[in-house]
Tab-separated table of C-alpha atoms and ligand atoms in Angstrom:
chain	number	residue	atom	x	y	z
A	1	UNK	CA	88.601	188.075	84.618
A	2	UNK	CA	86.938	185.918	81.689
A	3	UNK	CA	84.469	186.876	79.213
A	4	UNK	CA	80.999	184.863	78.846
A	5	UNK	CA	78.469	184.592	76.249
A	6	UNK	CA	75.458	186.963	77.225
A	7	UNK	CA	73.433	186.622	74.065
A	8	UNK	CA	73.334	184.649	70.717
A	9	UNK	CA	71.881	185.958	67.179
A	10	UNK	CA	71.260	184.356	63.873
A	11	UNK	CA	70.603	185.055	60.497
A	12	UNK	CA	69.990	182.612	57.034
A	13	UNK	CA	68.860	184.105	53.904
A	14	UNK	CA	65.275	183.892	52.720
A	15	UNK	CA	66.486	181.942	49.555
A	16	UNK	CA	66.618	178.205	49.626
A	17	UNK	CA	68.435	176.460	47.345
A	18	UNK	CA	67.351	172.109	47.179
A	19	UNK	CA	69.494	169.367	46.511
A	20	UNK	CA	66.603	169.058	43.757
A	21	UNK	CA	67.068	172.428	42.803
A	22	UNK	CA	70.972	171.535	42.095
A	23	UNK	CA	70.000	168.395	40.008
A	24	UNK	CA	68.477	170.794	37.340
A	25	UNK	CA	71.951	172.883	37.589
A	26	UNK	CA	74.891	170.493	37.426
A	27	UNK	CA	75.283	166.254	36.609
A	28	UNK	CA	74.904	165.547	40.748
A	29	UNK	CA	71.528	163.950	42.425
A	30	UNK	CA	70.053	164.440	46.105
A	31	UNK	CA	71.445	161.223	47.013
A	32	UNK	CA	75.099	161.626	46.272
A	33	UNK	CA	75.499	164.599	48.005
A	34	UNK	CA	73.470	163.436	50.731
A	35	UNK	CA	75.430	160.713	51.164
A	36	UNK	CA	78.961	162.766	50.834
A	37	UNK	CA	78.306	165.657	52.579
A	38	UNK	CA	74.992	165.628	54.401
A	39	UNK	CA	73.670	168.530	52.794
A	40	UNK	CA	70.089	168.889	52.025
A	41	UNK	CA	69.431	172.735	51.550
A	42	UNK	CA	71.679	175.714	51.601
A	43	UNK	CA	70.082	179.830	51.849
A	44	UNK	CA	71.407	181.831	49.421
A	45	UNK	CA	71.795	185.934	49.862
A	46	UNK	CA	69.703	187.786	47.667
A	47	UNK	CA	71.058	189.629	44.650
A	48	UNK	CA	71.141	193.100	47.309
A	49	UNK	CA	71.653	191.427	50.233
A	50	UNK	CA	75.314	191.551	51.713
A	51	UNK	CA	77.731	189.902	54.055
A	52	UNK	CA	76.964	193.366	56.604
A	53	UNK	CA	73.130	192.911	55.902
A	54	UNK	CA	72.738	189.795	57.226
A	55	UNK	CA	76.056	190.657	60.253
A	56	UNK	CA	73.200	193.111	61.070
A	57	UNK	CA	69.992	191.298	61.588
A	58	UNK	CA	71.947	188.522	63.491
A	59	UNK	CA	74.027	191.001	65.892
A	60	UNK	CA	70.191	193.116	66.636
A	61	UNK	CA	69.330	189.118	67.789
A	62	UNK	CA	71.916	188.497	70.247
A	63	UNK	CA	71.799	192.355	71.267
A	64	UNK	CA	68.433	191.807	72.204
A	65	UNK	CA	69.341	188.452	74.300
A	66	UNK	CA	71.977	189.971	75.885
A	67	UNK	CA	69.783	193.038	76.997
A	68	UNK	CA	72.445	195.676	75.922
A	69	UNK	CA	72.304	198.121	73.388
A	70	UNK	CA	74.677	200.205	71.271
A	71	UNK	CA	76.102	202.303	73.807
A	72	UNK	CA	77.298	199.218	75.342
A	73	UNK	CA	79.338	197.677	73.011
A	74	UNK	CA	83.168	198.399	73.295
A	75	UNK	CA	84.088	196.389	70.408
A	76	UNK	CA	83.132	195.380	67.222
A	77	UNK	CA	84.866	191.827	65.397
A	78	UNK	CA	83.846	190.257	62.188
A	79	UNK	CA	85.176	187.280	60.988
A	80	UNK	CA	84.272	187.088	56.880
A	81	UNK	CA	86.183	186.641	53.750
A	82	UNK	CA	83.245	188.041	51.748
A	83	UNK	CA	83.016	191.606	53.058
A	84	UNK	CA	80.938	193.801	51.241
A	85	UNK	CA	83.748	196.421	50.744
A	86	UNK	CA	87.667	196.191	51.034
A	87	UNK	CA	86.978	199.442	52.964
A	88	UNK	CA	85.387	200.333	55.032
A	89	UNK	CA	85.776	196.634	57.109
A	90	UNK	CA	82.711	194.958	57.794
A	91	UNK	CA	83.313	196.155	61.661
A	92	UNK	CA	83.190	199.813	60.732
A	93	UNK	CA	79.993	199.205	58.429
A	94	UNK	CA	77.851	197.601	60.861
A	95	UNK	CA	78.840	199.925	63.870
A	96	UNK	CA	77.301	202.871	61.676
A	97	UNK	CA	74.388	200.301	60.971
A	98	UNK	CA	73.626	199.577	64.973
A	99	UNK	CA	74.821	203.390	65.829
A	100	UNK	CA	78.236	202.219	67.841
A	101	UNK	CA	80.813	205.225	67.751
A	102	UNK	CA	84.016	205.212	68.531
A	103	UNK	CA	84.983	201.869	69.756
A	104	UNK	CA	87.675	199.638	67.839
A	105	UNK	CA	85.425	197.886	64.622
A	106	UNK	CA	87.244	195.346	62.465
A	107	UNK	CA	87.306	192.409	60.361
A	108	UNK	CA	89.362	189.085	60.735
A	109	UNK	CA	89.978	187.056	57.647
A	110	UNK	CA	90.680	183.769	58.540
A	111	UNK	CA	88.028	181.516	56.044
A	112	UNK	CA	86.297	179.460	57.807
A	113	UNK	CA	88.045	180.179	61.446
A	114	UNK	CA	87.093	183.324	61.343
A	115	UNK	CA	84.825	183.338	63.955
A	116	UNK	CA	86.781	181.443	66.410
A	117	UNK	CA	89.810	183.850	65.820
A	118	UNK	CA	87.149	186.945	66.516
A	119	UNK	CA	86.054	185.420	69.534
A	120	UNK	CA	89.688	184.343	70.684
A	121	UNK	CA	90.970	187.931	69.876
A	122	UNK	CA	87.990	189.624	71.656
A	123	UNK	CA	88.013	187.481	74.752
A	124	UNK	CA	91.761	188.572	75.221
A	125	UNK	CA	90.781	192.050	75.297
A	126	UNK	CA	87.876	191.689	77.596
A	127	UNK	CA	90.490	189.407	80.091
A	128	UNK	CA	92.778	192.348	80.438
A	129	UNK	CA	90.155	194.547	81.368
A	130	UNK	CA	90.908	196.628	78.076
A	131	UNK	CA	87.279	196.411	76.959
A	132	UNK	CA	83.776	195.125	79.160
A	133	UNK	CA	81.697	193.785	76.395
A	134	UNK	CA	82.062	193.136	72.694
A	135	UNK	CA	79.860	191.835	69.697
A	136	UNK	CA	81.456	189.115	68.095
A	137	UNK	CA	79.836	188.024	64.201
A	138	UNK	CA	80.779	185.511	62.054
A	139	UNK	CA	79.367	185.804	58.467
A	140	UNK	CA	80.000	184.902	54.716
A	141	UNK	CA	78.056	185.499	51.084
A	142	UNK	CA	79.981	182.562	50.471
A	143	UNK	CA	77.637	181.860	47.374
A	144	UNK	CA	79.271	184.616	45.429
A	145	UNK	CA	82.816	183.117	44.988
A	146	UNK	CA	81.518	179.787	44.046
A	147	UNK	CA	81.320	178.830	40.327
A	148	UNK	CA	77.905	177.292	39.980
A	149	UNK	CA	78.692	175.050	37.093
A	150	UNK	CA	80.676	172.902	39.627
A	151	UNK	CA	79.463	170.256	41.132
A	152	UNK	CA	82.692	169.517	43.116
A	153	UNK	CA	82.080	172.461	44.801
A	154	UNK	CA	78.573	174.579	44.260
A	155	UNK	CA	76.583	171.711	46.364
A	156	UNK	CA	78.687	172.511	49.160
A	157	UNK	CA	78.408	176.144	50.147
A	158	UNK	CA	75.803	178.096	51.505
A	159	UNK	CA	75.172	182.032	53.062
A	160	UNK	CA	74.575	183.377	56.513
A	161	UNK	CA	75.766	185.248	59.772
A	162	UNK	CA	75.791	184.329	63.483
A	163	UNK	CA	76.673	186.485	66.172
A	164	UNK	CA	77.360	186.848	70.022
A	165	UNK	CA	78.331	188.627	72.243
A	166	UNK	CA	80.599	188.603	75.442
A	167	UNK	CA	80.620	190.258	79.119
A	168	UNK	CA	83.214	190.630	81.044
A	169	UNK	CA	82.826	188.094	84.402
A	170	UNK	CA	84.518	186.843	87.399
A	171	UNK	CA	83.169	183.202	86.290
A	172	UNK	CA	84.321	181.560	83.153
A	173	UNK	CA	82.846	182.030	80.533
A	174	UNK	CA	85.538	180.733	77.606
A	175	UNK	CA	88.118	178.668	79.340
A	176	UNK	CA	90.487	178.808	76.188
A	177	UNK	CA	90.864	179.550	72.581
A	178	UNK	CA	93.576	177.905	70.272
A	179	UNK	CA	94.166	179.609	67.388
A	180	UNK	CA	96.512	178.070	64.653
A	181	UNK	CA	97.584	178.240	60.698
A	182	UNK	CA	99.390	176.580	58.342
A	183	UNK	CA	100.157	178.475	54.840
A	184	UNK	CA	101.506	175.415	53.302
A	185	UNK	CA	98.429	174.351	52.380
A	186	UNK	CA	97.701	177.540	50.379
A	187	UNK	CA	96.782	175.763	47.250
A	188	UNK	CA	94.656	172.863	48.493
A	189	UNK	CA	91.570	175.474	48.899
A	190	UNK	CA	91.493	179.207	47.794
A	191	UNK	CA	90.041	181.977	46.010
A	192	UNK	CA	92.485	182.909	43.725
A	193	UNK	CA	92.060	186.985	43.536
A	194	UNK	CA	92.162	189.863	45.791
A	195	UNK	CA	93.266	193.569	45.158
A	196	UNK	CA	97.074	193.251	44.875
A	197	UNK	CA	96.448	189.931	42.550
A	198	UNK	CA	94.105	189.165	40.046
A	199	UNK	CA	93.434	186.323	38.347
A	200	UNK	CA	93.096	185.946	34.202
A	201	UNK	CA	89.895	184.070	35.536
A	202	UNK	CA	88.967	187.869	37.495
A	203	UNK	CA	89.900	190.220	34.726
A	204	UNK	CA	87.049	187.812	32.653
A	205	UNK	CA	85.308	188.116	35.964
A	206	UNK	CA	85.051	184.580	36.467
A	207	UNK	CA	86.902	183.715	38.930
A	208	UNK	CA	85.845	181.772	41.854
A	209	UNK	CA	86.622	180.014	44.617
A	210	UNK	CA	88.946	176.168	43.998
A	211	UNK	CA	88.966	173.472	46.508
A	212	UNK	CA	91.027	169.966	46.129
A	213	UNK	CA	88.150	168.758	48.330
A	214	UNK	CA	89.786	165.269	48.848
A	215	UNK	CA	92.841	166.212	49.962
A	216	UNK	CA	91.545	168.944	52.232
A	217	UNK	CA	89.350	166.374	53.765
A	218	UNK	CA	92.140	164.071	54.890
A	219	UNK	CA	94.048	167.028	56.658
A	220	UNK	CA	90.238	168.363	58.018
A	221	UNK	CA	89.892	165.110	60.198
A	222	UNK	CA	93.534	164.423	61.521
A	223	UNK	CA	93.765	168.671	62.065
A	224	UNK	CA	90.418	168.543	64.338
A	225	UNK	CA	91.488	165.795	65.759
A	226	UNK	CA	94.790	167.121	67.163
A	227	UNK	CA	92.760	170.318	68.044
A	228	UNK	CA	90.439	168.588	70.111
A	229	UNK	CA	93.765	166.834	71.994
A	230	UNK	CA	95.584	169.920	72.195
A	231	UNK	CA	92.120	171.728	73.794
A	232	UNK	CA	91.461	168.778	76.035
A	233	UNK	CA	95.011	168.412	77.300
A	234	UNK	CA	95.231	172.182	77.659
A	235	UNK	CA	92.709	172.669	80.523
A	236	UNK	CA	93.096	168.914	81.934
A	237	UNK	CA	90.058	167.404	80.457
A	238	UNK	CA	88.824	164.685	79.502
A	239	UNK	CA	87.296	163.768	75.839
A	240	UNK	CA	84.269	162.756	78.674
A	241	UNK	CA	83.643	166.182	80.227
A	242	UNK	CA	82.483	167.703	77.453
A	243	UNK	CA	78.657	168.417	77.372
A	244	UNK	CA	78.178	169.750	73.515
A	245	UNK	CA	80.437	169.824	70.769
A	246	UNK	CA	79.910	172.824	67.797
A	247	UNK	CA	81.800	171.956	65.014
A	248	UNK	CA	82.065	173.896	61.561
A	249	UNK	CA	79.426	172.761	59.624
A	250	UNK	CA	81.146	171.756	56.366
A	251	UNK	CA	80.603	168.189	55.949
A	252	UNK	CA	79.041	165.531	57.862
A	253	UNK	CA	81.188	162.490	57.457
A	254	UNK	CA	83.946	165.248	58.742
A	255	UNK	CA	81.512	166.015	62.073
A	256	UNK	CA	81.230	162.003	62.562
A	257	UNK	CA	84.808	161.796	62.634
A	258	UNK	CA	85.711	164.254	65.439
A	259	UNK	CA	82.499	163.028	67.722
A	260	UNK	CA	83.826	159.555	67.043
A	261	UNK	CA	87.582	160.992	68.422
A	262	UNK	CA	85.577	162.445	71.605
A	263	UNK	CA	83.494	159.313	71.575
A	264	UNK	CA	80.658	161.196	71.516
A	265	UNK	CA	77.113	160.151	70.616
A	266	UNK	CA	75.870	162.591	67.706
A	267	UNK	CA	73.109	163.715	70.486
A	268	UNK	CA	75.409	165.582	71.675
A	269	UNK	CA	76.773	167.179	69.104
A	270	UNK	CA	75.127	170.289	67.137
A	271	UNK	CA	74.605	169.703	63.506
A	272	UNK	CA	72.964	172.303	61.109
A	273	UNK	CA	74.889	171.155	57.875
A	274	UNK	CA	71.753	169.641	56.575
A	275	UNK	CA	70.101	172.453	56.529
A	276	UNK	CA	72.271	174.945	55.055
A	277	UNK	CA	75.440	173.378	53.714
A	278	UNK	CA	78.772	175.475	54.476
A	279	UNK	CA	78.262	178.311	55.374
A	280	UNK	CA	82.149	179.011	56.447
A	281	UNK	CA	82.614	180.968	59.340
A	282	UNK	CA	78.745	181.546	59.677
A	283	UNK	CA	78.209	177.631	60.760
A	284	UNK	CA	79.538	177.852	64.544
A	285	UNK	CA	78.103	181.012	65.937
A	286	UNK	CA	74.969	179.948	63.807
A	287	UNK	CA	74.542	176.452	65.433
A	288	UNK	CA	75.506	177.504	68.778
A	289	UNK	CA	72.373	180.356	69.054
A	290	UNK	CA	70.193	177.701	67.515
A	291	UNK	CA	70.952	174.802	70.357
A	292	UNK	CA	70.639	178.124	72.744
A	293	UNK	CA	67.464	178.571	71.130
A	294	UNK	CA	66.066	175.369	71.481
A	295	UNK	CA	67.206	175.042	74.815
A	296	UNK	CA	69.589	172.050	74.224
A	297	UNK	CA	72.597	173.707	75.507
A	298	UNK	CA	72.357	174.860	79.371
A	299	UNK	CA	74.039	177.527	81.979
A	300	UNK	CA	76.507	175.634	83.301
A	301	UNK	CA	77.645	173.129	80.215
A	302	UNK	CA	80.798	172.695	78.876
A	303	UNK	CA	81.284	173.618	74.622
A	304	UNK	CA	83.706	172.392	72.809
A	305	UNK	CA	83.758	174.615	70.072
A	306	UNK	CA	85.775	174.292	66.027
A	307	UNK	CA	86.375	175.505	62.944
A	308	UNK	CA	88.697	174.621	59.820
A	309	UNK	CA	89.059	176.446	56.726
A	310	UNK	CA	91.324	178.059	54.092
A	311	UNK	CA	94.747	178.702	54.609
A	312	UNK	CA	94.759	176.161	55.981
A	313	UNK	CA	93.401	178.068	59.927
A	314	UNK	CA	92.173	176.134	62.576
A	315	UNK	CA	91.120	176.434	65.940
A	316	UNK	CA	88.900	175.874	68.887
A	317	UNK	CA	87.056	177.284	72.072
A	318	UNK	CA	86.387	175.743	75.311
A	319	UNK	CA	83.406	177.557	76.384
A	320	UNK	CA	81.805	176.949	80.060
A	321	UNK	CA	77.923	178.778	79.043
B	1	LIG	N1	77.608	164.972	42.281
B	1	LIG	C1	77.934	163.775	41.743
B	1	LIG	N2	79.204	163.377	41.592
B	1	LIG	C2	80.174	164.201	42.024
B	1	LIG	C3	79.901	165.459	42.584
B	1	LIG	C4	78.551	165.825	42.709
B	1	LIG	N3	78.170	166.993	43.255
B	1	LIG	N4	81.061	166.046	42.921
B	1	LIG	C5	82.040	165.206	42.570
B	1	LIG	N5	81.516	164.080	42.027
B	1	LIG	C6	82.202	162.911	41.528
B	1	LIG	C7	83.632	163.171	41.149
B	1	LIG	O1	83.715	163.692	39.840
B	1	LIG	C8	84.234	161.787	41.268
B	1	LIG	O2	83.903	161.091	40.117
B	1	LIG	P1	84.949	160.050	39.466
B	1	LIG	O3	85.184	159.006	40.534
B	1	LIG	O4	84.211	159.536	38.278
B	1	LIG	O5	86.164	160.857	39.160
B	1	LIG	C9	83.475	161.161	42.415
B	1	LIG	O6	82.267	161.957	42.580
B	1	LIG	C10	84.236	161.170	43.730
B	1	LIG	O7	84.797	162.463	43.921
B	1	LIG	P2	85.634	162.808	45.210
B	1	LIG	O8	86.064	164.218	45.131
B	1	LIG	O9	86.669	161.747	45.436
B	1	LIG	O10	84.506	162.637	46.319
B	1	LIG	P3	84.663	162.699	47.869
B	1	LIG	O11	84.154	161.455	48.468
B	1	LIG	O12	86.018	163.164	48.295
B	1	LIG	O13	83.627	163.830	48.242
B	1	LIG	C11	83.677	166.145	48.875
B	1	LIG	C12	83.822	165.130	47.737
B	1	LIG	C13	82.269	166.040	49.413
B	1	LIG	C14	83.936	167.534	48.337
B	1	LIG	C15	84.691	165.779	49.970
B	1	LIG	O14	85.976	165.630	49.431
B	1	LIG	C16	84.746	166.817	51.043
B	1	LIG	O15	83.809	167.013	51.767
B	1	LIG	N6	85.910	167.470	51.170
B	1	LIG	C17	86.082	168.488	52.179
B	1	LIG	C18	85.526	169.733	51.656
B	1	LIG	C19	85.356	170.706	52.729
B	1	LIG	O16	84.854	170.373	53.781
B	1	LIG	N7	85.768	171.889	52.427
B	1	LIG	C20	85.586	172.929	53.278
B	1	LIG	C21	86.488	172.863	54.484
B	1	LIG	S1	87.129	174.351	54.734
B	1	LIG	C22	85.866	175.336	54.539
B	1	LIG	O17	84.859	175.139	55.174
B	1	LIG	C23	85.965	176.403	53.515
């Protein structure tokens, strides 16, 4: 038994924030972070609007590709670091939002692999024929944890939810997840409060989100490039087979690198960084329904799917559509 990818969803906030827009914010111009990162625009949330707002609007999406509805949904997995509440989980909230009862609702935290760890831990339980279908989200107010007097980091971020969700099927569907972490690298990029810890910076409540953004770079690349190995070597592939590659959307010069490592023409790779910036664990389920959407990707293709963030976590998803 494997589970496959029925339907897609999407969501960006309404408010878009320009490269121009930054200029008038911080010392930083259109071209430099162009040229860094690739970033024209990012959507930020509105002042109400929260991490299970915009979960919502992009799980109703891929509901309505999929053709199911509430009653069919036999779990519920959010990867986010910006939940709206400690508790309830993000899960629980947007089962009462779509009218789900009853079925196991819950949120991963894994930064930026969030959504890949969702999707890895939900297709386990629709392989052992625990559950039949599940909706998968990935989604982030990222905006809110970063200080916007930054440069280093408030050109980079952005808000936004993407969703899926998975059937249970003879045919595969996702071949493989790999899931990995590496809490040694705890201090290269973190937000520095929670509930059991808080910050000086909190108590003043301003405390936000600190990246070493060279250093995580460097491990970025060589860590997506062994993930890519360790996915291709896994199912005996090779780099050649693959039909689409969906990285995390964090930074383009990072994207170039791993399509470079799968030799891969940027045609076939799916890049929505440009238009709104990091989004963390948002950016993969987001630019997979797009290239759905727009009918690059097929039935039939093979997705090579990955994410790095915070904590360092990593991981990827070989994904047969
Ligand atoms: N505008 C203009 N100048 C800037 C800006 C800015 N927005 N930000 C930094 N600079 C300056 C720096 O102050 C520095 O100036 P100096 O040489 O006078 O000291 C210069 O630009 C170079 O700074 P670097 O940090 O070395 O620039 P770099 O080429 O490394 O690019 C960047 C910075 C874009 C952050 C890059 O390191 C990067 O992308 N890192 C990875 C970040 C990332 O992807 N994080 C997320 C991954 S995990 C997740 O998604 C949560």
């Amino acid at each position: 038994m494997y589970s496959r990818i029925i339907g897609t969803g999407r969501y960006l906030p309404e408010r878009i924030l320009t490269n121009a827009d930054l200029e008038k914010m911080v010392d930083t111009t259109d071209e430099w972070i162009r040229a860094r990162t690739g970033i024209e625009r990012r959507h930020i949330a509105a002042d109400d609007e929260t991490t299970c707002d915009m979960s919502e609007v992009a799980a109703r999406r891929a509901m309505k590709a999929a053709g199911v509805t509430a009653k069919d949904i036999d779990m519920v997995v959010v990867g986010t670091t910006t939940p709206d509440q400690v508790f309830p989980n993000v899960g629980c909230l947007l089962q009462a939002r779509l009218g789900i009862h009853g079925c196991a609702a819950f949120s991963v935290e894994a930064a930026c692999t969030g959504f890949i760890y969702a999707l890895g831990i939900a297709d386990k339980f629709i392989r052992t024929g625990e559950i039949r279908t599940a909706l998968v989200i990935g989604a982030e107010t990222i905006s809110r944890m970063v200080d916007w007097t930054d440069r280093s980091t408030c050109v980079l971020f952005g808000d936004g939810a993407g969703a899926v969700v998975l059937r249970a099927d003879e045919e595969a569907g996702i071949i493989s997840t790999h899931l990995h972490a590496d809490g040694k690298y705890k201090d290269l990029l973190y937000f520095p409060s929670g509930v059991s810890k808080k910050s000086k910076d909190f108590l003043a409540g301003t405390d936000t989100l600190v990246m070493k953004g060279n250093e995580v770079f460097k491990v970025a690349v060589s860590t997506l490039g062994r993930i890519v190995d360790e996915t291709l070597a896994a199912n005996n592939l090779d780099k050649h087979d693959i039909d689409w590659l969906i990285p995390h959307q964090a930074n383009m010069r990072i994207i170039r690198a791993t399509a470079r490592k799968l030799d891969m023409p940027l045609e076939r790779v799916i890049v929505t960084v440009h238009e709104h910036g990091n989004t963390s664990t948002a950016s993969v389920p987001m630019a997979l329904d797009l290239a759905v959407r727009d009918g690059r990707i097929k039935r039939g293709e093979l997705l090579l799917l990955e994410a790095f963030g915070g904590g360092f976590t990593w991981g990827s998803a070989l994904i047969r559509y």
